[in-house]
Each structure stands twice: as C-alpha cells, then as structure tokens.
Tab-separated table of N, CA and C in Angstrom:
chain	number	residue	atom	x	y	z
T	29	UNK	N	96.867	-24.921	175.754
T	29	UNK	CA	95.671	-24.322	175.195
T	29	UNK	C	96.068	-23.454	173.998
T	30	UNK	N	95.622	-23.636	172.557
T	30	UNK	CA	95.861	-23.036	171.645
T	30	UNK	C	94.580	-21.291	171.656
T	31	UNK	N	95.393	-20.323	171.114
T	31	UNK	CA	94.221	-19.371	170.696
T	31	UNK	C	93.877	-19.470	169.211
T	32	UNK	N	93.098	-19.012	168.848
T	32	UNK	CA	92.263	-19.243	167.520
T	32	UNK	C	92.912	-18.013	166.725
T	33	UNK	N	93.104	-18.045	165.411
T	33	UNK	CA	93.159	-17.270	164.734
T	33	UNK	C	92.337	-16.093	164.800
T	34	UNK	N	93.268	-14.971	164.259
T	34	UNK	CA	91.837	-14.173	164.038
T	34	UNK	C	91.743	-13.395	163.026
T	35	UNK	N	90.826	-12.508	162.627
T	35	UNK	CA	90.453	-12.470	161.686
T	35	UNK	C	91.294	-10.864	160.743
T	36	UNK	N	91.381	-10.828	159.795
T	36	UNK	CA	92.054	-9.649	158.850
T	36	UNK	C	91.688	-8.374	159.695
T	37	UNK	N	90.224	-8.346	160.030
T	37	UNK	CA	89.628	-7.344	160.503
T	37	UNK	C	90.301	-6.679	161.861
T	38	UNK	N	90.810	-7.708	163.028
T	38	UNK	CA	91.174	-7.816	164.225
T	38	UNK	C	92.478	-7.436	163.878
T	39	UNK	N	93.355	-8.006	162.752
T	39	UNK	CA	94.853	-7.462	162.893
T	39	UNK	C	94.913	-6.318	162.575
T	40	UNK	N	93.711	-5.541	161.598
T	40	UNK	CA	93.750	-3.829	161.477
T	40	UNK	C	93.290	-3.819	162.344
T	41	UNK	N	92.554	-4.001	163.421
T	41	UNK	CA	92.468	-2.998	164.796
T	41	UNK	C	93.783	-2.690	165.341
T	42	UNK	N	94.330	-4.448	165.976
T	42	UNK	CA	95.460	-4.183	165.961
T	42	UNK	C	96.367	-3.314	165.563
T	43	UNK	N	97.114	-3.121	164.188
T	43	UNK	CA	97.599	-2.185	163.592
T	43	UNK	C	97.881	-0.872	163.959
T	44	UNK	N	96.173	-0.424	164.417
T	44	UNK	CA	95.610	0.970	164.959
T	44	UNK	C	95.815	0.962	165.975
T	45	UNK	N	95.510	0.576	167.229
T	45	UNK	CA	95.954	0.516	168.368
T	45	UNK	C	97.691	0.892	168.457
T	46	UNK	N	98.336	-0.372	167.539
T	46	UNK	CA	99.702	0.032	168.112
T	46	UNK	C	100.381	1.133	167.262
T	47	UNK	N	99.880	1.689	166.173
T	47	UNK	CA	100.213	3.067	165.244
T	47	UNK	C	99.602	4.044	166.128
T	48	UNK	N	98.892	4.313	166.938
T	48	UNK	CA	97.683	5.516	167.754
T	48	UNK	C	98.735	5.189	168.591
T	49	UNK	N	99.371	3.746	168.950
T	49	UNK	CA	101.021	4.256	170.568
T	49	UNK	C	101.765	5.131	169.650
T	50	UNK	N	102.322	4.336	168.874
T	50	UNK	CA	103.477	4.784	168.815
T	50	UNK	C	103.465	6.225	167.780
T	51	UNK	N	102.616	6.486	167.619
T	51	UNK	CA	102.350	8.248	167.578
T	51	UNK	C	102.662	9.052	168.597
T	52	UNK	N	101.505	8.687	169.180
T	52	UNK	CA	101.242	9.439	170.736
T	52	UNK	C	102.852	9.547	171.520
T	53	UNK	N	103.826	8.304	171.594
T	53	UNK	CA	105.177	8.244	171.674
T	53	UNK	C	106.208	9.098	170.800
T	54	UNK	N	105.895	9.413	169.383
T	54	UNK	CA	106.548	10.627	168.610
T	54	UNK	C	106.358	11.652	169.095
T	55	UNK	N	105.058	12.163	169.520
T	55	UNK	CA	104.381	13.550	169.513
T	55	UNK	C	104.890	13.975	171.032
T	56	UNK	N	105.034	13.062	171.957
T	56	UNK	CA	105.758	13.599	173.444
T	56	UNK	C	107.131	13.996	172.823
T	57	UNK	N	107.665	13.226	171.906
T	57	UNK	CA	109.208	13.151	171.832
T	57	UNK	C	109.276	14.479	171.498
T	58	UNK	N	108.776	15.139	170.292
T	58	UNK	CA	108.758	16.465	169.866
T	58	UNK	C	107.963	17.829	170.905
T	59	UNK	N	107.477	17.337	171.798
T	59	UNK	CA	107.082	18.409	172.643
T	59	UNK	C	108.488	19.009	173.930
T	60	UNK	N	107.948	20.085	174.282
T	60	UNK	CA	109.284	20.882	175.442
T	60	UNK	C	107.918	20.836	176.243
T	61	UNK	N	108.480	20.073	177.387
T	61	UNK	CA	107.951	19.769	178.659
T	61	UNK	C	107.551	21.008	179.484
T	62	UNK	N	106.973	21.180	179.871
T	62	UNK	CA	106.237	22.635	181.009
T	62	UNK	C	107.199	22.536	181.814
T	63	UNK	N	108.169	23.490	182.725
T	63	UNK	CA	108.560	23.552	183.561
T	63	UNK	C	107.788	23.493	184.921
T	64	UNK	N	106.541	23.769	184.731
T	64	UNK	CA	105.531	23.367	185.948
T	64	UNK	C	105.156	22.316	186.684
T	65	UNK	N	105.320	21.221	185.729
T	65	UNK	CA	105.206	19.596	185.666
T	65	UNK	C	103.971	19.322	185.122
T	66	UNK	N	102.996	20.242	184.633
T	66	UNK	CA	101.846	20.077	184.032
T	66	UNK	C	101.448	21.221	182.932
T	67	UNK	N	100.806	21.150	182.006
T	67	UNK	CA	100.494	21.930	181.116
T	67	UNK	C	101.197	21.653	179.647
T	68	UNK	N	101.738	21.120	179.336
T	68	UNK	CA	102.433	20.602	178.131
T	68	UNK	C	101.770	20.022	177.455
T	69	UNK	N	100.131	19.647	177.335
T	69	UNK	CA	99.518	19.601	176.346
T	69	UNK	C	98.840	20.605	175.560
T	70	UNK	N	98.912	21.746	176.063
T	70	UNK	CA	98.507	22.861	175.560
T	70	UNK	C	99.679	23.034	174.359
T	71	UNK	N	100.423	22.716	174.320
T	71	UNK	CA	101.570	23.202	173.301
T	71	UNK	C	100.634	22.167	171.894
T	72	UNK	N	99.447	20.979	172.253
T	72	UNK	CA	99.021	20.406	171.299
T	72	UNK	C	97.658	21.138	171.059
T	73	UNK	N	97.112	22.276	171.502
T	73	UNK	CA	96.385	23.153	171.278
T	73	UNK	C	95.191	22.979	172.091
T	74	UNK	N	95.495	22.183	173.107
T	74	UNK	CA	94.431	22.080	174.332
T	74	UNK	C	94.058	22.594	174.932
T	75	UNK	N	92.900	22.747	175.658
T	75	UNK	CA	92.705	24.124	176.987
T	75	UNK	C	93.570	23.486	177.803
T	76	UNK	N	93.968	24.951	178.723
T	76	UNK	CA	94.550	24.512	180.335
T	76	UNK	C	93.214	23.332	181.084
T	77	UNK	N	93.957	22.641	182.185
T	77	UNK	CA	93.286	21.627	182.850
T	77	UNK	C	91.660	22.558	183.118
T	78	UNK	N	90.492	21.987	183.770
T	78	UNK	CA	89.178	22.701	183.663
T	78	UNK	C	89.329	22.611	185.244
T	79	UNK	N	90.208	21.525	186.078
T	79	UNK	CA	90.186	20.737	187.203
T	79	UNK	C	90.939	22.257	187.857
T	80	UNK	N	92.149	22.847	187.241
T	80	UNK	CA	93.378	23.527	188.107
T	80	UNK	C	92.231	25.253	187.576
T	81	UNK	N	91.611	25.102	186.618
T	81	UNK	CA	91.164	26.602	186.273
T	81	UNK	C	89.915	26.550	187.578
T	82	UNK	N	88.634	25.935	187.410
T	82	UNK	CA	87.970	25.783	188.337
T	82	UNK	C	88.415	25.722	190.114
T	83	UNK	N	89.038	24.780	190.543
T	83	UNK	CA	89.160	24.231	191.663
T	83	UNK	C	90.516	24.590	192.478
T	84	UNK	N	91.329	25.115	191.438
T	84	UNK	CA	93.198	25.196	191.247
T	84	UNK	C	93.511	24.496	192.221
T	85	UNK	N	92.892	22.423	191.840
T	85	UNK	CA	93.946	21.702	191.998
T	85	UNK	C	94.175	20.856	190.874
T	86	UNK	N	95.467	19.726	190.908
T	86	UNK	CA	95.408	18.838	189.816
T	86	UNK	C	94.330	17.895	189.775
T	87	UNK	N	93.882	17.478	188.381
T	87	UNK	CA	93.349	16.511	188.301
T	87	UNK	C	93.948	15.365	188.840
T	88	UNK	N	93.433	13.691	188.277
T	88	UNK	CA	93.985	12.617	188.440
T	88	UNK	C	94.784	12.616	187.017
T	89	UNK	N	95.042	13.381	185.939
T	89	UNK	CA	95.938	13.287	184.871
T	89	UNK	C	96.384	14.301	184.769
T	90	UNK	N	96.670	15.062	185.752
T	90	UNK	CA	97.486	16.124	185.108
T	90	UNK	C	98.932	15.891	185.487
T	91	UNK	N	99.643	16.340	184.640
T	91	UNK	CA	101.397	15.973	184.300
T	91	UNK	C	101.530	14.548	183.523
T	92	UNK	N	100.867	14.088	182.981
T	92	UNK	CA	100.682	12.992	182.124
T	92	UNK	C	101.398	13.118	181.249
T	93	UNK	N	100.952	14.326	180.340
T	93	UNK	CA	102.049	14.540	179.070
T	93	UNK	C	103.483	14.891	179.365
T	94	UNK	N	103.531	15.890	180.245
T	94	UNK	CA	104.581	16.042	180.850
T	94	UNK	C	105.544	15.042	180.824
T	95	UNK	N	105.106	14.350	181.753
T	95	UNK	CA	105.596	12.987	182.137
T	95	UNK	C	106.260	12.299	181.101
T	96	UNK	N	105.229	11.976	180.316
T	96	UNK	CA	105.713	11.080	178.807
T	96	UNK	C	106.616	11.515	178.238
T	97	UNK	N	106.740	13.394	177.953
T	97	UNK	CA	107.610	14.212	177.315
T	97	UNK	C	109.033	13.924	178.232
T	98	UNK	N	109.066	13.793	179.259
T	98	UNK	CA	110.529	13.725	179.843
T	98	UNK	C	111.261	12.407	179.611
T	99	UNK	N	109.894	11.320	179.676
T	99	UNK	CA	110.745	9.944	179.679
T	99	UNK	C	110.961	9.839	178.090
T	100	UNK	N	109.858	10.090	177.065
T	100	UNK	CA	110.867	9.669	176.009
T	100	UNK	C	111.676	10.589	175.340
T	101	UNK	N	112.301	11.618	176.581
T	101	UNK	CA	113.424	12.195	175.482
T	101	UNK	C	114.657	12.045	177.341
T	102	UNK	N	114.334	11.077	177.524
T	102	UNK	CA	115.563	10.322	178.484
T	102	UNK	C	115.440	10.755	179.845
T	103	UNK	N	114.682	11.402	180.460
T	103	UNK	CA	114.697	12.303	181.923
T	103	UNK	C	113.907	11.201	182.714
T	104	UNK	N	114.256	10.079	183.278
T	104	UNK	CA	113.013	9.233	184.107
T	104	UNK	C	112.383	10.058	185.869
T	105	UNK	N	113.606	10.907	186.226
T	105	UNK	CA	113.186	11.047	187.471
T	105	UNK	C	112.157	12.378	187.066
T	106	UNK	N	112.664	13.449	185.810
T	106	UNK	CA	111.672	14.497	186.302
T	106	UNK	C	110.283	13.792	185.537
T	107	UNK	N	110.505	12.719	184.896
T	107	UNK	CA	108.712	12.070	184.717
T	107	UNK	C	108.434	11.425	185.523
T	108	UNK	N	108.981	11.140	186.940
T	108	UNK	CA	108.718	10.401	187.728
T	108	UNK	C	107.930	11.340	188.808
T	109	UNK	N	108.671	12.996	188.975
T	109	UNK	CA	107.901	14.157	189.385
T	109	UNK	C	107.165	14.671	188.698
T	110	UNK	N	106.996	15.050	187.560
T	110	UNK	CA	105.632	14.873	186.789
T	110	UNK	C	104.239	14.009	187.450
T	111	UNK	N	104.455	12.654	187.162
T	111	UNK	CA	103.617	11.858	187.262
T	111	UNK	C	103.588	10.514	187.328
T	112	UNK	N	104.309	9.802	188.466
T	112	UNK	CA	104.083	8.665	188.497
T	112	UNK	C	103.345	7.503	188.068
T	113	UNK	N	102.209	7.977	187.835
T	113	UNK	CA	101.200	7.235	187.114
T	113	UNK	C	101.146	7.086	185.528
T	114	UNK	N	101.583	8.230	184.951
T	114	UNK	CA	102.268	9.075	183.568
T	114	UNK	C	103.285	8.083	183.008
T	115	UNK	N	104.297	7.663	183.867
T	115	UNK	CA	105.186	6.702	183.658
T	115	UNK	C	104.801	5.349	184.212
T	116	UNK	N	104.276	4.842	184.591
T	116	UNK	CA	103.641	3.583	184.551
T	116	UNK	C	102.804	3.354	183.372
T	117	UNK	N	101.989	4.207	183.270
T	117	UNK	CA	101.026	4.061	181.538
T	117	UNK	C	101.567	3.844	180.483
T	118	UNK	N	103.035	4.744	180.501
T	118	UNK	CA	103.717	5.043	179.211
T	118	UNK	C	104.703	3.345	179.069
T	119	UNK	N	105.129	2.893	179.972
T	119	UNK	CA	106.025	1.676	180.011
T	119	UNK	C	104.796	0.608	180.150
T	120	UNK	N	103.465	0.762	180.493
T	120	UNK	CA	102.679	-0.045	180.076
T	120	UNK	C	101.857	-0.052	178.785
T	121	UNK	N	102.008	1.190	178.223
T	121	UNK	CA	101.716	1.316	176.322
T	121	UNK	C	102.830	0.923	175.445
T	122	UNK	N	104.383	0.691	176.265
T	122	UNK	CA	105.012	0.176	175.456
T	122	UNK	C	105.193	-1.368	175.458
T	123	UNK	N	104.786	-1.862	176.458
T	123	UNK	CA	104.350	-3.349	176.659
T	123	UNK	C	103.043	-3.787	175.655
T	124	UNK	N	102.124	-2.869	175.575
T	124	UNK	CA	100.713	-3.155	174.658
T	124	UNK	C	101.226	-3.305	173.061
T	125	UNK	N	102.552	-1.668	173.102
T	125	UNK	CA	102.955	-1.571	171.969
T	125	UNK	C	103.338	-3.026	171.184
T	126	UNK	N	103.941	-3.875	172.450
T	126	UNK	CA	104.726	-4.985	171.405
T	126	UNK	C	104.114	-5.788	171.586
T	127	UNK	N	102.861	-6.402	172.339
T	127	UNK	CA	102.175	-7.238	172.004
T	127	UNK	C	100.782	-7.273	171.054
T	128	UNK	N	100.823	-5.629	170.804
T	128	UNK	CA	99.995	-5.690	169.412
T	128	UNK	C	100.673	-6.162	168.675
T	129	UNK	N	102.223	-5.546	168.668
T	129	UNK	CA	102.658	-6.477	167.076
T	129	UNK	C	103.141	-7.863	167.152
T	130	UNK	N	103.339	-8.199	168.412
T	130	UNK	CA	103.178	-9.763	168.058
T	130	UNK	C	101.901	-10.595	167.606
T	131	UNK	N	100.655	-9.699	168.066
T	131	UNK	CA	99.294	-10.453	167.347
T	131	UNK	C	99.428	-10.282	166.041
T	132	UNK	N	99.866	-9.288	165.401
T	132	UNK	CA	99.535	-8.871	164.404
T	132	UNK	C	100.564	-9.559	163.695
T	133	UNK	N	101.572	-9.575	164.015
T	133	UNK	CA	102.338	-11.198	163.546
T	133	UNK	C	102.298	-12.668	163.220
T	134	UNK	N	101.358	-12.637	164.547
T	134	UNK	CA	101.338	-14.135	164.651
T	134	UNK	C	99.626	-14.280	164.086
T	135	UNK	N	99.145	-13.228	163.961
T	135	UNK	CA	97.718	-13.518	164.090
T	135	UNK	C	96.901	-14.612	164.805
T	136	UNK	N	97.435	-14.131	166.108
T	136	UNK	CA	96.609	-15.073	167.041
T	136	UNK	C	96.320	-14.486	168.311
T	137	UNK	N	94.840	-14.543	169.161
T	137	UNK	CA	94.289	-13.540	169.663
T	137	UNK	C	95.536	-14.264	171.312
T	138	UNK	N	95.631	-12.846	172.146
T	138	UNK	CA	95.900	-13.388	173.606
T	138	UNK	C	95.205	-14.699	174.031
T	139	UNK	N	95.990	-14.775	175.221
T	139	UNK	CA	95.207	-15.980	175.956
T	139	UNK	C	94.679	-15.345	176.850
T	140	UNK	N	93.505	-16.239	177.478
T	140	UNK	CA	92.612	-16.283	178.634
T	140	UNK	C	93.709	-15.304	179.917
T	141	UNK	N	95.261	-16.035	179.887
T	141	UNK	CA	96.150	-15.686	181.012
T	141	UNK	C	96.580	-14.572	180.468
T	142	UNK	N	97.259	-13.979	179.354
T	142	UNK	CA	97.649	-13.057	179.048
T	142	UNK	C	96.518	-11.755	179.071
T	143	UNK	N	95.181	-12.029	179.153
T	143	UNK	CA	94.153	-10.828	178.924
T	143	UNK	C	94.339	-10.411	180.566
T	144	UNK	N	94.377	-11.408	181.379
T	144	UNK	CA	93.693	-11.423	182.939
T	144	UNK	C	95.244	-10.175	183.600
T	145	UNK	N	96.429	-11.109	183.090
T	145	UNK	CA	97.789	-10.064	183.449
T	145	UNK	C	97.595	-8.648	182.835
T	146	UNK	N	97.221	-8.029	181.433
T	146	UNK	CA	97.201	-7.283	181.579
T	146	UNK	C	95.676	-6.562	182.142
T	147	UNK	N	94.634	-6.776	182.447
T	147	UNK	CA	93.699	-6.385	183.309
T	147	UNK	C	94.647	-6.016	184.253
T	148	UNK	N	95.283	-6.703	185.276
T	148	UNK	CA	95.718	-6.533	186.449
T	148	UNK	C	97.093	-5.494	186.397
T	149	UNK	N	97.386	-5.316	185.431
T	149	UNK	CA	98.331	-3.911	185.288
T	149	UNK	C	97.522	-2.806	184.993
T	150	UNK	N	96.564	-2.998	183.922
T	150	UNK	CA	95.891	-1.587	183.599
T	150	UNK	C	95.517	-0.965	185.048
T	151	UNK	N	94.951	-2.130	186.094
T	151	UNK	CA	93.954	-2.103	187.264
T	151	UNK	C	95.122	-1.164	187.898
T	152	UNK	N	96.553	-1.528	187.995
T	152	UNK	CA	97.357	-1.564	188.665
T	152	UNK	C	98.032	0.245	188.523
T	153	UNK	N	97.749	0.112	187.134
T	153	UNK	CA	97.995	1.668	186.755
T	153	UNK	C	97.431	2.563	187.452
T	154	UNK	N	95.769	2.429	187.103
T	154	UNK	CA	94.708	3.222	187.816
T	154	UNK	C	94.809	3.865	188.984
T	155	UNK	N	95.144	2.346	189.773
T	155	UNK	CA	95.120	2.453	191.328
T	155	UNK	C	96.584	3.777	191.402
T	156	UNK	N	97.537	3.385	190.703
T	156	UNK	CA	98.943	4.024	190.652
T	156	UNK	C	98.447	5.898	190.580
T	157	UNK	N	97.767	5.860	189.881
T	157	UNK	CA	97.467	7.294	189.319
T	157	UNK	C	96.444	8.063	190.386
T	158	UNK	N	95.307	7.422	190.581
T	158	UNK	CA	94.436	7.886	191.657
T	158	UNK	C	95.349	7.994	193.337
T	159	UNK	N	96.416	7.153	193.534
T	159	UNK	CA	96.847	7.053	194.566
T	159	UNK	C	98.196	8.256	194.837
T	160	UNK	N	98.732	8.612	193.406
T	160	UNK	CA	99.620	9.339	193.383
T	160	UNK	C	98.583	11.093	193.564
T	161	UNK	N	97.430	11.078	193.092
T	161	UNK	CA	96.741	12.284	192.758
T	161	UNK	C	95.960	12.741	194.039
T	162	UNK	N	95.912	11.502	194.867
T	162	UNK	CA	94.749	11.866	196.722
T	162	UNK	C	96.283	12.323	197.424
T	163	UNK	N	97.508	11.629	197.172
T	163	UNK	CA	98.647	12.312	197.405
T	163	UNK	C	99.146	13.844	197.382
T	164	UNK	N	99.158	14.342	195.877
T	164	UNK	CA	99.165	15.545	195.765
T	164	UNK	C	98.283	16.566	195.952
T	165	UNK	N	97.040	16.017	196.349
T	165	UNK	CA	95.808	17.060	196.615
T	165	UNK	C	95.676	17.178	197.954
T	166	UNK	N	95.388	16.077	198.677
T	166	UNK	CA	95.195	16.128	200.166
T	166	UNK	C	96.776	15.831	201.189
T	167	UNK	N	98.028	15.589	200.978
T	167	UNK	CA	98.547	15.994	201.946
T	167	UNK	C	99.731	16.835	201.217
C-alpha cells in the first residue's frame, strides 16, 4: 500500500511539530532539576502546581519536567523517580521526533499501520502516567 504525497503545507506542520520537540528537549537540557522531583518548571516562570497548592497532592503531570531535565542531561533512574510517565513521553517525543523528519523527507504521509502503532503508544503513555499518579496519591 503506497501513502500519497503530501502537501508543502503538511511538511511545515511537520517542521513545527518536530522544532516545538526538539526545543522543548534544549530547554530541559538547560534547566537544574528540583531536588523535590517536581517543581522545575517554575524555573520557566510558571506557577507552582494549582493540584499540590490546593489539594497538596501531585497532579497526573507533576515531575514531568523534572523528569525530562534528568534524562536529557543523562540521569535515567532519578527521571524514572521523577516520573515514569515523564520518561515514557520524552522517549516517545523522540520517536515522533524522527518520524516527523522522515515525513518531512520523504514527503509522504504515515500509513494506516504506522498511525494505529503510534495511537497505541500515546494510549500506552496515558495509561503509564495516570497509573503511575493513582500510585503516588492513593497508596
């Protein structure tokens, strides 16, 4: 089964998509991780979580940045205590990372099979993150 070309318009989305990763991948690199395992987006001028000020527990994303900040400056286990889910996203944005630029290469859209696999990782993430977060809240 061939995919169809696509169009100038679609490879600048493309483009954007994988320039908006691999930013977001600079900007952890240059951040110093919270010793807390959460709060290290505030160093990007964010409020503290609304979830830990209100409720003082974690959200389902909190230690996210964290997370990212440890793995891409080489630490996998303390982004793994961070946020399990944090590091599944981040090794699944670097999977998106390179198959944007292979579209944008080849200019040719995914297949039918390639859209459905990554559905079933994004799905897979989700579940990863919500399951790691009923973890840290309730036991």
């Amino acid at each position: 089964m061939t995919t169809k070309r696509s169009s100038i318009l679609c490879r600048l989305v493309w483009s954007v998509s994988a320039t908006s990763l691999l930013v977001t991948f600079c900007v952890a690199f240059t951040l110093q991780p919270d010793a807390a395992g959460l709060g290290t987006h505030q160093q990007l001028g964010l409020p503290p979580c609304t979830f830990v000020l209100i409720w003082d527990i974690r959200c389902p994303m909190c230690g996210m940045t964290t997370s990212w900040t440890h793995l891409v400056q080489g630490r996998l286990v303390a982004a793994l205590r961070a946020s399990p889910g944090g590091v599944a996203l981040a090794f699944a944005g670097v999977a998106i990372l390179a198959c944007n630029y292979r579209m944008i290469r080849d200019g040719r859209w995914p297949s039918r099979r390639q859209i459905n696999g990554w559905t079933w990782v994004l799905v897979s993430v989700v579940v990863l993150i919500l399951a790691d977060w009923i973890y840290r809240v309730f036991l």
